CSV table of C-alpha atoms in Angstrom, one decimal:
chain,number,residue,atom,x,y,z
A,252,UNK,CA,15.1,-11.2,8.1
A,253,UNK,CA,13.5,-7.7,7.8
A,254,UNK,CA,10.7,-6.4,10.0
A,255,UNK,CA,8.9,-3.1,10.3
A,256,UNK,CA,7.3,-1.8,13.5
A,257,UNK,CA,4.7,1.3,14.1
A,258,UNK,CA,3.4,2.5,17.3
A,259,UNK,CA,1.1,3.3,18.7
A,260,UNK,CA,-1.4,0.7,17.1
A,261,UNK,CA,-4.4,3.0,17.9
A,262,UNK,CA,-4.6,6.5,19.0
A,263,UNK,CA,-7.7,8.7,19.7
A,264,UNK,CA,-6.6,12.6,19.8
A,265,UNK,CA,-8.6,15.8,20.0
A,266,UNK,CA,-8.6,18.4,17.5
A,267,UNK,CA,-5.8,20.8,17.8
A,268,UNK,CA,-3.6,18.4,19.7
A,269,UNK,CA,-0.2,17.3,18.4
A,270,UNK,CA,0.8,14.0,16.9
A,271,UNK,CA,3.8,11.8,16.7
A,272,UNK,CA,3.8,8.4,15.1
A,273,UNK,CA,6.8,6.2,14.8
A,274,UNK,CA,8.3,3.7,12.5
A,275,UNK,CA,11.2,1.7,12.7
A,276,UNK,CA,12.7,-1.1,10.4
A,277,UNK,CA,15.0,-3.8,11.4
A,278,UNK,CA,17.4,-6.0,9.3
A,279,UNK,CA,18.3,-3.8,6.6
A,280,UNK,CA,20.3,-0.4,6.3
A,281,UNK,CA,19.5,2.8,4.7
A,282,UNK,CA,16.0,1.8,3.3
A,283,UNK,CA,13.9,4.0,1.4
A,284,UNK,CA,10.9,4.8,3.7
A,285,UNK,CA,7.4,5.8,3.0
A,286,UNK,CA,4.3,7.1,4.9
A,287,UNK,CA,0.9,6.3,3.4
A,288,UNK,CA,-2.5,7.3,4.8
A,289,UNK,CA,-5.8,5.4,4.1
A,290,UNK,CA,-8.9,7.3,4.7
A,291,UNK,CA,-12.1,5.7,5.3
A,292,UNK,CA,-13.1,4.1,2.2
A,293,UNK,CA,-10.1,2.6,1.1
A,294,UNK,CA,-7.7,4.5,-1.1
A,295,UNK,CA,-4.0,5.0,0.0
A,296,UNK,CA,-2.1,8.3,-0.3
A,297,UNK,CA,1.5,8.8,-0.3
A,298,UNK,CA,2.2,11.4,2.2
A,299,UNK,CA,6.1,11.4,2.5
A,300,UNK,CA,9.1,9.4,1.5
A,301,UNK,CA,12.7,9.4,2.6
A,302,UNK,CA,15.8,8.0,1.0
A,303,UNK,CA,18.1,8.6,3.8
A,304,UNK,CA,18.7,10.3,7.1
A,305,UNK,CA,17.5,13.9,7.1
A,306,UNK,CA,16.0,13.6,3.5
A,307,UNK,CA,12.3,14.0,3.5
A,308,UNK,CA,10.2,14.6,0.5
A,309,UNK,CA,6.5,15.6,0.7
A,310,UNK,CA,3.8,14.6,-1.7
A,311,UNK,CA,0.9,16.3,-0.3
A,312,UNK,CA,1.0,19.7,1.3
A,313,UNK,CA,-0.8,19.7,4.8
A,314,UNK,CA,-0.4,20.1,8.2
A,315,UNK,CA,1.6,17.0,8.8
A,316,UNK,CA,5.3,16.8,8.6
A,317,UNK,CA,7.9,13.9,8.7
A,318,UNK,CA,11.2,13.3,9.9
A,319,UNK,CA,14.0,10.6,9.8
A,320,UNK,CA,16.4,11.2,12.6
A,321,UNK,CA,18.1,7.8,12.3
A,322,UNK,CA,18.7,5.4,9.4
A,323,UNK,CA,15.9,3.1,10.3
A,324,UNK,CA,13.4,5.4,12.0
A,325,UNK,CA,10.9,7.5,10.3
A,326,UNK,CA,8.5,9.8,12.2
A,327,UNK,CA,5.2,11.4,11.3
A,328,UNK,CA,4.1,14.5,13.3
A,329,UNK,CA,1.8,17.2,13.5
A,330,UNK,CA,1.4,20.4,15.6
A,331,UNK,CA,-2.3,20.8,15.5
A,332,UNK,CA,-4.5,17.8,14.2
A,333,UNK,CA,-7.6,18.3,12.2
A,334,UNK,CA,-10.6,16.1,12.0
A,335,UNK,CA,-9.6,15.2,8.4
A,336,UNK,CA,-6.3,13.6,9.6
A,337,UNK,CA,-8.2,10.7,10.9
A,338,UNK,CA,-7.3,7.5,9.1
A,339,UNK,CA,-5.1,4.6,9.0
A,340,UNK,CA,-1.3,5.5,8.8
A,341,UNK,CA,0.9,3.0,7.2
A,342,UNK,CA,4.8,2.9,7.1
A,343,UNK,CA,6.5,1.2,4.4
A,344,UNK,CA,10.0,0.3,3.4
A,345,UNK,CA,11.2,-0.5,-0.1
A,346,UNK,CA,13.1,-3.8,-0.8
A,347,UNK,CA,15.5,-3.8,-4.0
A,348,UNK,CA,15.9,-5.2,-6.4
A,349,UNK,CA,12.5,-6.4,-6.7
A,350,UNK,CA,11.1,-2.7,-5.8
A,351,UNK,CA,8.6,-4.4,-3.4
A,352,UNK,CA,7.1,-2.4,-0.6
A,353,UNK,CA,6.5,-4.1,2.8
A,354,UNK,CA,4.0,-2.3,5.1
A,355,UNK,CA,4.2,-2.0,8.8
A,356,UNK,CA,1.0,-3.0,10.9
A,357,UNK,CA,-0.3,0.5,10.8
A,358,UNK,CA,-1.6,3.1,13.2
A,359,UNK,CA,-5.4,3.9,13.4
A,360,UNK,CA,-5.9,7.4,14.3
A,361,UNK,CA,-9.1,9.1,15.1
A,362,UNK,CA,-9.3,12.6,15.7
A,363,UNK,CA,-12.3,13.7,17.8
B,702,UNK,CA,-1.1,12.3,-13.8
B,703,UNK,CA,-0.8,8.6,-13.1
B,704,UNK,CA,-4.0,6.9,-12.9
B,705,UNK,CA,-4.8,3.3,-11.5
B,706,UNK,CA,-8.2,1.9,-12.0
B,707,UNK,CA,-9.6,-1.3,-10.5
B,708,UNK,CA,-12.7,-3.0,-11.5
B,709,UNK,CA,-15.0,-4.1,-10.1
B,710,UNK,CA,-14.7,-2.0,-6.7
B,711,UNK,CA,-17.2,-4.6,-5.0
B,712,UNK,CA,-17.4,-8.2,-5.9
B,713,UNK,CA,-19.7,-10.9,-4.1
B,714,UNK,CA,-19.1,-14.2,-5.4
B,715,UNK,CA,-20.1,-17.9,-4.5
B,716,UNK,CA,-17.6,-20.3,-3.4
B,717,UNK,CA,-16.1,-22.5,-6.1
B,718,UNK,CA,-16.7,-19.8,-8.7
B,719,UNK,CA,-13.9,-18.1,-10.7
B,720,UNK,CA,-13.6,-14.4,-11.3
B,721,UNK,CA,-11.2,-11.9,-12.6
B,722,UNK,CA,-10.3,-8.5,-11.1
B,723,UNK,CA,-8.9,-6.0,-13.7
B,724,UNK,CA,-6.4,-3.2,-13.1
B,725,UNK,CA,-5.7,-0.6,-15.7
B,726,UNK,CA,-3.0,2.1,-15.2
B,727,UNK,CA,-2.2,5.1,-17.3
B,728,UNK,CA,1.5,5.2,-17.5
B,729,UNK,CA,4.3,3.0,-19.1
B,730,UNK,CA,5.3,1.2,-16.1
B,731,UNK,CA,6.9,-2.2,-16.3
B,732,UNK,CA,6.3,-3.2,-12.6
B,733,UNK,CA,2.7,-3.8,-11.1
B,734,UNK,CA,2.0,-5.1,-7.4
B,735,UNK,CA,-1.1,-6.8,-6.0
B,736,UNK,CA,-1.6,-6.5,-2.1
B,737,UNK,CA,-4.3,-7.9,-0.1
B,738,UNK,CA,-5.8,-6.2,2.9
B,739,UNK,CA,-8.0,-7.9,5.5
B,740,UNK,CA,-10.3,-5.7,7.6
B,741,UNK,CA,-8.6,-3.4,10.0
B,742,UNK,CA,-5.2,-5.0,9.1
B,743,UNK,CA,-2.1,-3.7,7.1
B,744,UNK,CA,-1.4,-4.6,3.4
B,745,UNK,CA,0.3,-8.0,2.6
B,746,UNK,CA,2.1,-8.2,-0.6
B,747,UNK,CA,0.8,-10.7,-2.8
B,748,UNK,CA,2.6,-10.5,-6.3
B,749,UNK,CA,5.2,-8.5,-7.9
B,750,UNK,CA,5.1,-8.4,-11.7
B,751,UNK,CA,8.4,-7.1,-13.2
B,752,UNK,CA,7.9,-7.4,-16.9
B,753,UNK,CA,5.5,-7.8,-19.9
B,754,UNK,CA,4.0,-11.1,-19.9
B,755,UNK,CA,4.8,-12.0,-16.2
B,756,UNK,CA,2.5,-14.5,-14.6
B,757,UNK,CA,2.3,-15.5,-11.2
B,758,UNK,CA,0.4,-18.0,-9.3
B,759,UNK,CA,-0.1,-18.6,-5.5
B,760,UNK,CA,-2.8,-21.1,-4.5
B,761,UNK,CA,-6.1,-20.1,-5.9
B,762,UNK,CA,-4.7,-16.6,-7.3
B,763,UNK,CA,-3.0,-15.9,-10.6
B,764,UNK,CA,-1.8,-12.4,-11.4
B,765,UNK,CA,-0.6,-11.4,-15.0
B,766,UNK,CA,0.7,-8.3,-16.6
B,767,UNK,CA,0.4,-6.8,-20.2
B,768,UNK,CA,2.3,-3.6,-20.2
B,769,UNK,CA,1.4,-3.1,-23.8
B,770,UNK,CA,-2.2,-2.8,-22.7
B,771,UNK,CA,-1.5,-1.3,-19.3
B,772,UNK,CA,-3.6,-4.1,-17.9
B,773,UNK,CA,-3.0,-6.7,-15.0
B,774,UNK,CA,-5.4,-9.1,-14.0
B,775,UNK,CA,-6.0,-11.0,-10.8
B,776,UNK,CA,-7.8,-14.2,-11.4
B,777,UNK,CA,-9.5,-16.2,-8.6
B,778,UNK,CA,-10.0,-20.0,-9.2
B,779,UNK,CA,-12.6,-21.8,-7.2
B,780,UNK,CA,-13.0,-19.2,-4.5
B,781,UNK,CA,-13.0,-20.0,-0.8
B,782,UNK,CA,-14.3,-17.9,2.0
B,783,UNK,CA,-10.6,-17.3,3.1
B,784,UNK,CA,-10.1,-15.2,0.0
B,785,UNK,CA,-12.7,-12.6,1.3
B,786,UNK,CA,-10.6,-9.3,1.5
B,787,UNK,CA,-9.8,-6.1,-0.3
B,788,UNK,CA,-7.3,-6.4,-3.2
B,789,UNK,CA,-5.2,-3.7,-4.3
B,790,UNK,CA,-3.1,-3.2,-7.4
B,791,UNK,CA,-0.4,-0.7,-7.4
B,792,UNK,CA,2.1,0.8,-10.0
B,793,UNK,CA,5.5,2.5,-9.6
B,794,UNK,CA,5.3,6.2,-9.3
B,795,UNK,CA,8.5,7.9,-10.2
B,796,UNK,CA,9.6,10.6,-7.9
B,797,UNK,CA,12.5,12.9,-7.8
B,798,UNK,CA,14.7,10.5,-6.1
B,799,UNK,CA,13.1,7.2,-6.2
B,800,UNK,CA,9.7,5.4,-6.6
B,801,UNK,CA,6.4,5.1,-4.6
B,802,UNK,CA,3.4,3.2,-5.2
B,803,UNK,CA,0.3,4.5,-6.8
B,804,UNK,CA,-2.6,2.4,-5.6
B,805,UNK,CA,-6.0,1.6,-7.2
B,806,UNK,CA,-9.1,2.2,-5.0
B,807,UNK,CA,-9.2,-1.7,-4.2
B,808,UNK,CA,-11.8,-4.5,-4.8
B,809,UNK,CA,-13.7,-5.6,-1.9
B,810,UNK,CA,-14.2,-9.3,-2.3
B,811,UNK,CA,-16.8,-11.1,-0.3
B,812,UNK,CA,-16.9,-15.0,-1.0
B,813,UNK,CA,-20.1,-16.4,0.3
B,814,UNK,CA,-21.2,-20.1,0.7
């Protein structure tokens, strides 16, 4: 069976500090991977998606970046955090042929 | 621009009552998804509706899809407290090399005794 992991689970960082969030998927190969952010309130916003190693597409221009160094690893980074980066970051993978997305447990980031 | 609108956004209902959450979307998508989110938790997949007229049921929840009307409904039957959560609908958003999900704002459901 497939599982998706994210870490850390929670993170408190000062403004201007760097960020690295990690997502890994087990039990499947070459999945489509996604980063979403859920700001306080509730809506989910697509940040990045990847269809393979080294292939990253960004949906929202901002101070965040993503990388996919391995088939089942997806990393979200920032060089300098902003207050507006606070939120709940969710990684997801796409299961075919149902096109259903499964979400990881999330990382709650608070920028102070 | 693809829009996904849910209503109501907030719903307080008594245990034992029935209610329906509506999800309207603006594109011609044949796939619609319902997710549940408990406070502080991630999203849990409830239903995947893959074609016009699709109906799926799980316990006290039933979801349906009308692609011609661009409408999906999530019907709650005889609500119980355990159903209190936020419910999201989502529609496929076509990207350059695949699909992602475009979510509605969610419906916060509170079931009271």
